[in-house]
PDB file of C-alpha atoms in Angstrom:
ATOM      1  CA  UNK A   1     -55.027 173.909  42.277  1.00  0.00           C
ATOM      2  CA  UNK A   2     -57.783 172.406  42.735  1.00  0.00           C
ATOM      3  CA  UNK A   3     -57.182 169.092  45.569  1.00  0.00           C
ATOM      4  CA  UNK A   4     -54.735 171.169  46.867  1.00  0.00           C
ATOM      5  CA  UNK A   5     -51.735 169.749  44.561  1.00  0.00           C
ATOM      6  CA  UNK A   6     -48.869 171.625  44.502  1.00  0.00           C
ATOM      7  CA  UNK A   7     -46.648 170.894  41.972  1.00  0.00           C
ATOM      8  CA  UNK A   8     -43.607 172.320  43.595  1.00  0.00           C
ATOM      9  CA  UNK A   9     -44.145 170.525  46.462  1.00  0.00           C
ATOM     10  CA  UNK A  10     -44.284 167.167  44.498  1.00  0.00           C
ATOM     11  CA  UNK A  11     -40.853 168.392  43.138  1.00  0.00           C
ATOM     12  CA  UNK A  12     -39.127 169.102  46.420  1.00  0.00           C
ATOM     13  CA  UNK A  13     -40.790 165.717  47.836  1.00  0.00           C
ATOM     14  CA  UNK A  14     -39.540 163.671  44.841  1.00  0.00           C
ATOM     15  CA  UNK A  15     -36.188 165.236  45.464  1.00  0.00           C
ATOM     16  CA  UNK A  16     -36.104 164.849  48.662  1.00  0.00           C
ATOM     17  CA  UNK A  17     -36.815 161.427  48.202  1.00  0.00           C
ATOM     18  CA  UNK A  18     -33.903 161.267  45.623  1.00  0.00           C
ATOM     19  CA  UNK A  19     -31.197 163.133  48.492  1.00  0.00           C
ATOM     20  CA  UNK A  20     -32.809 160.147  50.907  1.00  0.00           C
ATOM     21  CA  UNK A  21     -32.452 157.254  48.531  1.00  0.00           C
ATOM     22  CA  UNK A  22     -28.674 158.587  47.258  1.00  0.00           C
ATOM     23  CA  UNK A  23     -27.615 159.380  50.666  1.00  0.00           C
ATOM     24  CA  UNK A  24     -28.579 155.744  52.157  1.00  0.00           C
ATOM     25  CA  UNK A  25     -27.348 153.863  49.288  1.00  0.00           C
ATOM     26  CA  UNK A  26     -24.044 155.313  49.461  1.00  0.00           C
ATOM     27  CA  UNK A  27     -24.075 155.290  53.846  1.00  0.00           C
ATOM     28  CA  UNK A  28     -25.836 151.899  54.125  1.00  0.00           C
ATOM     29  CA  UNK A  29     -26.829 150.066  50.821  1.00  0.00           C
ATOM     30  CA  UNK A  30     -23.601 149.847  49.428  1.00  0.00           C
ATOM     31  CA  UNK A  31     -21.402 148.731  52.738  1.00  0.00           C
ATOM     32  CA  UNK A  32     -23.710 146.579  54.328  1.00  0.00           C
ATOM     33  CA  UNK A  33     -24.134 144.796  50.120  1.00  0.00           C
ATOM     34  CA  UNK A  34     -19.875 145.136  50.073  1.00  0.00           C
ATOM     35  CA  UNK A  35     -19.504 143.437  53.128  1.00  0.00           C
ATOM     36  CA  UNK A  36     -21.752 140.974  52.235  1.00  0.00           C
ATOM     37  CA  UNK A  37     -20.198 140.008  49.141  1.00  0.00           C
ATOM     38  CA  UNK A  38     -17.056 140.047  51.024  1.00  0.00           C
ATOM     39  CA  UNK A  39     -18.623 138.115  53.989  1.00  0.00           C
ATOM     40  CA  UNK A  40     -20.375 135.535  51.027  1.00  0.00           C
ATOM     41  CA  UNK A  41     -16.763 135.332  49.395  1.00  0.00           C
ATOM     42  CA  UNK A  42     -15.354 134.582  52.390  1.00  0.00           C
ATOM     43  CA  UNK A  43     -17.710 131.490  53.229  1.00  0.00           C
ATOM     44  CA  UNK A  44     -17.202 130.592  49.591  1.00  0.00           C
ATOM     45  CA  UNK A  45     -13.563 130.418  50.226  1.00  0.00           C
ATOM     46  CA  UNK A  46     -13.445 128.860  53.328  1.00  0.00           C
ATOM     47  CA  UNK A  47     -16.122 126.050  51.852  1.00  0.00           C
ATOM     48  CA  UNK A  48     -13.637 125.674  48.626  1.00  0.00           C
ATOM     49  CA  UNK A  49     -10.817 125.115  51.186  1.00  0.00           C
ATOM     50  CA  UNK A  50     -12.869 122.491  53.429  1.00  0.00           C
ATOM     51  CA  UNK A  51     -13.785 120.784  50.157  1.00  0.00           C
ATOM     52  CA  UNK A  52      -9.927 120.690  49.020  1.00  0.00           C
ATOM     53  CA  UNK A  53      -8.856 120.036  52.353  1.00  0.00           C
ATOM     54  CA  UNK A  54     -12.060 117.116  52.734  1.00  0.00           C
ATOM     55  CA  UNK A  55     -10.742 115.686  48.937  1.00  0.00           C
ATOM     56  CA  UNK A  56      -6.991 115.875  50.086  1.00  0.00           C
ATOM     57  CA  UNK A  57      -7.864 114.198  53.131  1.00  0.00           C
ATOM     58  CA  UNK A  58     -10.214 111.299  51.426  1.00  0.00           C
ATOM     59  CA  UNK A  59      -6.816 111.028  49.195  1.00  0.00           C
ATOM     60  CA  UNK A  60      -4.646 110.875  52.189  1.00  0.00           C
ATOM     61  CA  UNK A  61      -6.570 108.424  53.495  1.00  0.00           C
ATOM     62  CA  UNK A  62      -7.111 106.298  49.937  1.00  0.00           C
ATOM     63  CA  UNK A  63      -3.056 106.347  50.067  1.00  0.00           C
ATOM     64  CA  UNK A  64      -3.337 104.968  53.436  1.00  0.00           C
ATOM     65  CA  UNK A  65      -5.699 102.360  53.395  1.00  0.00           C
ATOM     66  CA  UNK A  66      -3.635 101.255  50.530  1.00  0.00           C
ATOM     67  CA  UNK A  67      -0.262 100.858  52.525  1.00  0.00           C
ATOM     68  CA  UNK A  68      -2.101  99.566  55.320  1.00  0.00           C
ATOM     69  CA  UNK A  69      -3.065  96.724  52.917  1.00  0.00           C
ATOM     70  CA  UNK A  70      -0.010  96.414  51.596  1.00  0.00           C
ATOM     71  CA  UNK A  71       1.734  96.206  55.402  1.00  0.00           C
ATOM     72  CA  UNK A  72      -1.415  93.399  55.849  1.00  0.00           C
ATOM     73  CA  UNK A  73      -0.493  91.792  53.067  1.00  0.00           C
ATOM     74  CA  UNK A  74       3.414  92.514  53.778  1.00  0.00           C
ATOM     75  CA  UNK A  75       2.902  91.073  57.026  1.00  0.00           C
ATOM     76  CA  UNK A  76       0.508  88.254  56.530  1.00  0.00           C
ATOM     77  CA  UNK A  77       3.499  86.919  53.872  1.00  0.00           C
ATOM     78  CA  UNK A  78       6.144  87.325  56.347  1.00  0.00           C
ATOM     79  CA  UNK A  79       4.032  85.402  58.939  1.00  0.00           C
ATOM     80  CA  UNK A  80       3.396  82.770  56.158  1.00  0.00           C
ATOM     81  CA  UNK A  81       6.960  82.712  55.430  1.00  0.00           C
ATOM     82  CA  UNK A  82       8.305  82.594  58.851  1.00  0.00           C
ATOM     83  CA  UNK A  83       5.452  80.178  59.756  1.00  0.00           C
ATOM     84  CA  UNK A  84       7.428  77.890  56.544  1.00  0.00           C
ATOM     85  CA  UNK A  85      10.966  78.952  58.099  1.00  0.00           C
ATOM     86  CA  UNK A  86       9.718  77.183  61.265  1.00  0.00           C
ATOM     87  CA  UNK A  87       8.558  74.165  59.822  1.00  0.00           C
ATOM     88  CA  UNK A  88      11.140  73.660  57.700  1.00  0.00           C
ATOM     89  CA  UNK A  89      13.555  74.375  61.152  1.00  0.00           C
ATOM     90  CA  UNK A  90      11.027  71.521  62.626  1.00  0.00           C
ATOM     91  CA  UNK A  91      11.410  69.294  59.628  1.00  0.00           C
ATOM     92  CA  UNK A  92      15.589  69.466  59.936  1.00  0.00           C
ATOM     93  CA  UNK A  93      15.585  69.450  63.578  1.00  0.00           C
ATOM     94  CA  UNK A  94      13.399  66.439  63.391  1.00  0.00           C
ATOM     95  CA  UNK A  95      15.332  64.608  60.791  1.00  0.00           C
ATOM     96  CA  UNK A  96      18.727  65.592  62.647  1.00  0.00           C
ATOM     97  CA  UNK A  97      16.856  64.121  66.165  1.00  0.00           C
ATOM     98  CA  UNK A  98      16.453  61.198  63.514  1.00  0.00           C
ATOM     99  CA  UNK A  99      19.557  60.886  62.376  1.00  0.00           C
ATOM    100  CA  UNK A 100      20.682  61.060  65.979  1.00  0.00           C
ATOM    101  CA  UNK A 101      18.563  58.368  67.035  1.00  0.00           C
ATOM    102  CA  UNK A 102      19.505  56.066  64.009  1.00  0.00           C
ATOM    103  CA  UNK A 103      23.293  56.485  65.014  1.00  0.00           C
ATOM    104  CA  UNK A 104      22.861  55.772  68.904  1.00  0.00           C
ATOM    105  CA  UNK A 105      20.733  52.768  67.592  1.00  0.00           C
ATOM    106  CA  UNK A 106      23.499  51.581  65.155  1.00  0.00           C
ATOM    107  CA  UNK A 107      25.943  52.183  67.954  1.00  0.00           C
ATOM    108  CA  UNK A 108      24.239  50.702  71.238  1.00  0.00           C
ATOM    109  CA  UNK A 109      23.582  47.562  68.400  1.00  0.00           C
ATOM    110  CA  UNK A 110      27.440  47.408  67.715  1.00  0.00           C
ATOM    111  CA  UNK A 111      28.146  47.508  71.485  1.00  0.00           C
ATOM    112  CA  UNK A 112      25.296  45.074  72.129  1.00  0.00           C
ATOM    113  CA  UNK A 113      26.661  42.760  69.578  1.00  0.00           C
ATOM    114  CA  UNK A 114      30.251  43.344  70.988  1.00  0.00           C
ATOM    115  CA  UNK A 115      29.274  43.072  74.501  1.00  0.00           C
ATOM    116  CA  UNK A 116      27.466  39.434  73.348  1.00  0.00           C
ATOM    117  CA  UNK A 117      30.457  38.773  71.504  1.00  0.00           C
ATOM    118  CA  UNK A 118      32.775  38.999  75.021  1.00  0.00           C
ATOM    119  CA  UNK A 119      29.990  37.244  77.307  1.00  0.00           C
ATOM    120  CA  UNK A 120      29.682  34.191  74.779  1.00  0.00           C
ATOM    121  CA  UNK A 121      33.628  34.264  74.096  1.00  0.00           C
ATOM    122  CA  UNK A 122      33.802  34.704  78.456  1.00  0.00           C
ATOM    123  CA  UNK A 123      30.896  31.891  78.879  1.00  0.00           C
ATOM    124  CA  UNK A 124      33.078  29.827  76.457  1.00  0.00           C
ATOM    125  CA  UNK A 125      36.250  29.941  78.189  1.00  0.00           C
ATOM    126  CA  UNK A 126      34.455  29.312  81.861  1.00  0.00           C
ATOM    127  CA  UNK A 127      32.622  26.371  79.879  1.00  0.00           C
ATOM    128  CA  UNK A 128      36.080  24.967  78.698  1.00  0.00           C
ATOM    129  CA  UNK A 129      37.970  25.644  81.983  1.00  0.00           C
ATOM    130  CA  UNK A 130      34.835  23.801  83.436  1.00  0.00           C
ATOM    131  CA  UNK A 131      34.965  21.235  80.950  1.00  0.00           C
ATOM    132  CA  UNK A 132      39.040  20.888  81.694  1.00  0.00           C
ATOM    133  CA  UNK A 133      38.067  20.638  85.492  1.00  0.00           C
ATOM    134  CA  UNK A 134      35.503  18.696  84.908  1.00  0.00           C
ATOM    135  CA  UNK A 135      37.585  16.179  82.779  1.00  0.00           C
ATOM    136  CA  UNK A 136      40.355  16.352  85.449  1.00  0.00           C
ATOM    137  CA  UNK A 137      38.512  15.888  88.208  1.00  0.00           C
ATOM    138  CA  UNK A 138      37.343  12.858  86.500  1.00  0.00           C
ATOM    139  CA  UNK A 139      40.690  11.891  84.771  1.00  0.00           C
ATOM    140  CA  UNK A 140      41.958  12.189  88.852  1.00  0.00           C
ATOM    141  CA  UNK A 141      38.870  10.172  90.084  1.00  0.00           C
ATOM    142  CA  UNK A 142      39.404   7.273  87.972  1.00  0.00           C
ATOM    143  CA  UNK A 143      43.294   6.872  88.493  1.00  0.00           C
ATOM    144  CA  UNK A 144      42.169   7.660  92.190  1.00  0.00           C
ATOM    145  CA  UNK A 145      39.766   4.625  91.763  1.00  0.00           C
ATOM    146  CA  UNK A 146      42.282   2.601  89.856  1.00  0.00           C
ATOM    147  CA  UNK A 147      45.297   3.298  92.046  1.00  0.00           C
ATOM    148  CA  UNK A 148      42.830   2.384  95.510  1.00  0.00           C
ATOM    149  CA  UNK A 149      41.905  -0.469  93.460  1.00  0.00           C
ATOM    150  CA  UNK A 150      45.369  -2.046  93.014  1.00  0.00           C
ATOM    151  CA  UNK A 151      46.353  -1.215  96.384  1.00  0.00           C
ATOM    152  CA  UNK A 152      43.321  -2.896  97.686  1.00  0.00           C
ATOM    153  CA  UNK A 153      44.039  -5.906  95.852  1.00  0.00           C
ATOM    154  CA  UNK A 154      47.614  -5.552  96.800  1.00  0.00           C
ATOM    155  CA  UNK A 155      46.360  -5.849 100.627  1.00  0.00           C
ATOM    156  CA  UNK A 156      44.052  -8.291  99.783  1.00  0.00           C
ATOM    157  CA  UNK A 157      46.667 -10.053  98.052  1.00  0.00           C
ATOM    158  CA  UNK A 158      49.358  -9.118 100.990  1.00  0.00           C
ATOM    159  CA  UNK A 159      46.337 -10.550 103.487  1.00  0.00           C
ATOM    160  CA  UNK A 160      46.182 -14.188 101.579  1.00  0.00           C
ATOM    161  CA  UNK A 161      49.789 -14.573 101.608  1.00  0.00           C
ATOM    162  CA  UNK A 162      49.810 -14.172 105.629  1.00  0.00           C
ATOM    163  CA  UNK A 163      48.264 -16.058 108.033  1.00  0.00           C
ATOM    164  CA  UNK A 164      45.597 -14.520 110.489  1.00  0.00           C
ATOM    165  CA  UNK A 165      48.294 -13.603 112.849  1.00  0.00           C
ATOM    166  CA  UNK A 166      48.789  -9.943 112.434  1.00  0.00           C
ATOM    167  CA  UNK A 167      46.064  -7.469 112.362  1.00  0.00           C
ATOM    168  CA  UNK A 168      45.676  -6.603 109.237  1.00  0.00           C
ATOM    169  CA  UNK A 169      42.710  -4.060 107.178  1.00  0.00           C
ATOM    170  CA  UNK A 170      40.092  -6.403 106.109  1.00  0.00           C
ATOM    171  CA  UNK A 171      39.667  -6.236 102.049  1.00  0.00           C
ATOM    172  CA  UNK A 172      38.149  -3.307 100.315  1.00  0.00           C
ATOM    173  CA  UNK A 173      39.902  -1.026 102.976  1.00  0.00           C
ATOM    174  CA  UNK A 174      39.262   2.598 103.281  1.00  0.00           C
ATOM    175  CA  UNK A 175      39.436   4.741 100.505  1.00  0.00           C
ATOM    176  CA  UNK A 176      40.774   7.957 101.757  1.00  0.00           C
TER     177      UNK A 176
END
């Protein structure tokens, strides 16, 4: 041959090369490619259960947001209504304090009018027992007057009919 080719030799290298390229695709290719696949499948799996667990989570938390509306809204009625429970407590209790206040009214107004009813019925009866004392006092003065009067004149009479001799109270006496 003439640049030294051997065709034997091209043989033996080409199946050599075949041994070498069967030998590491069954010791090397093929694991480190299995393990791949299995290493790939596992990612694969792991991101399908982060994306069901991420979607089951962003439901979860859809669900509740909703019920923590719902409790808002659940409580911001019950405020309203207890906020409307206390008014309408404040609205009774003020009408009853009302009520109340009308009634001691009415009744300090009765004993007002009864206690004016007693002074002016007590003022009347001092004013007549006044008025009686009063009327006897003068009833006594004037038959006290009269009765000094005719004794005086009976003196005075008594004194004309005597002569100076005796002592005797000069006219008009005392009035005792």
């Amino acid at each position: 041959m003439p640049l030294n080719i051997n065709l034997q030799q091209i043989l033996l290298h080409l199946f050599n090369f075949a041994i070498l390229f069967g030998g590491l695709y069954l010791l090397l290719y093929k694991p480190v490619k299995d393990f791949m696949d299995k290493r790939q499948a596992k990612y694969k799996e792991m991101a399908d259960q982060a994306a069901s667990t991420t979607q089951q989570a962003e439901a979860l938390k859809s669900q509740y947001q909703a019920k923590l509306d719902q409790a808002d809204q659940e409580i911001a009625e019950r405020k309203k209504q207890a906020q409307q429970d206390m008014q309408e407590k404040l609205n009774q209790q003020e009408a009853d304090a009302r009520q109340k206040a009308e009634q001691l009214l009415a009744k300090a107004r009765r004993e007002a009018e009864s206690d004016k009813e007693n002074i002016m019925e007590s003022a009347s009866r001092q004013i007549r027992s006044l008025a009686e004392e009063a009327a006897s006092k003068l009833a006594r003065q004037s038959v006290s007057d009269v009765y000094d009067e005719f004794i005086d004149s009976a003196k005075a009479d008594i004194d004309d009919g005597f002569d100076d001799d005796e002592d005797e109270p000069a006219r008009g006496g005392d009035r005792s």
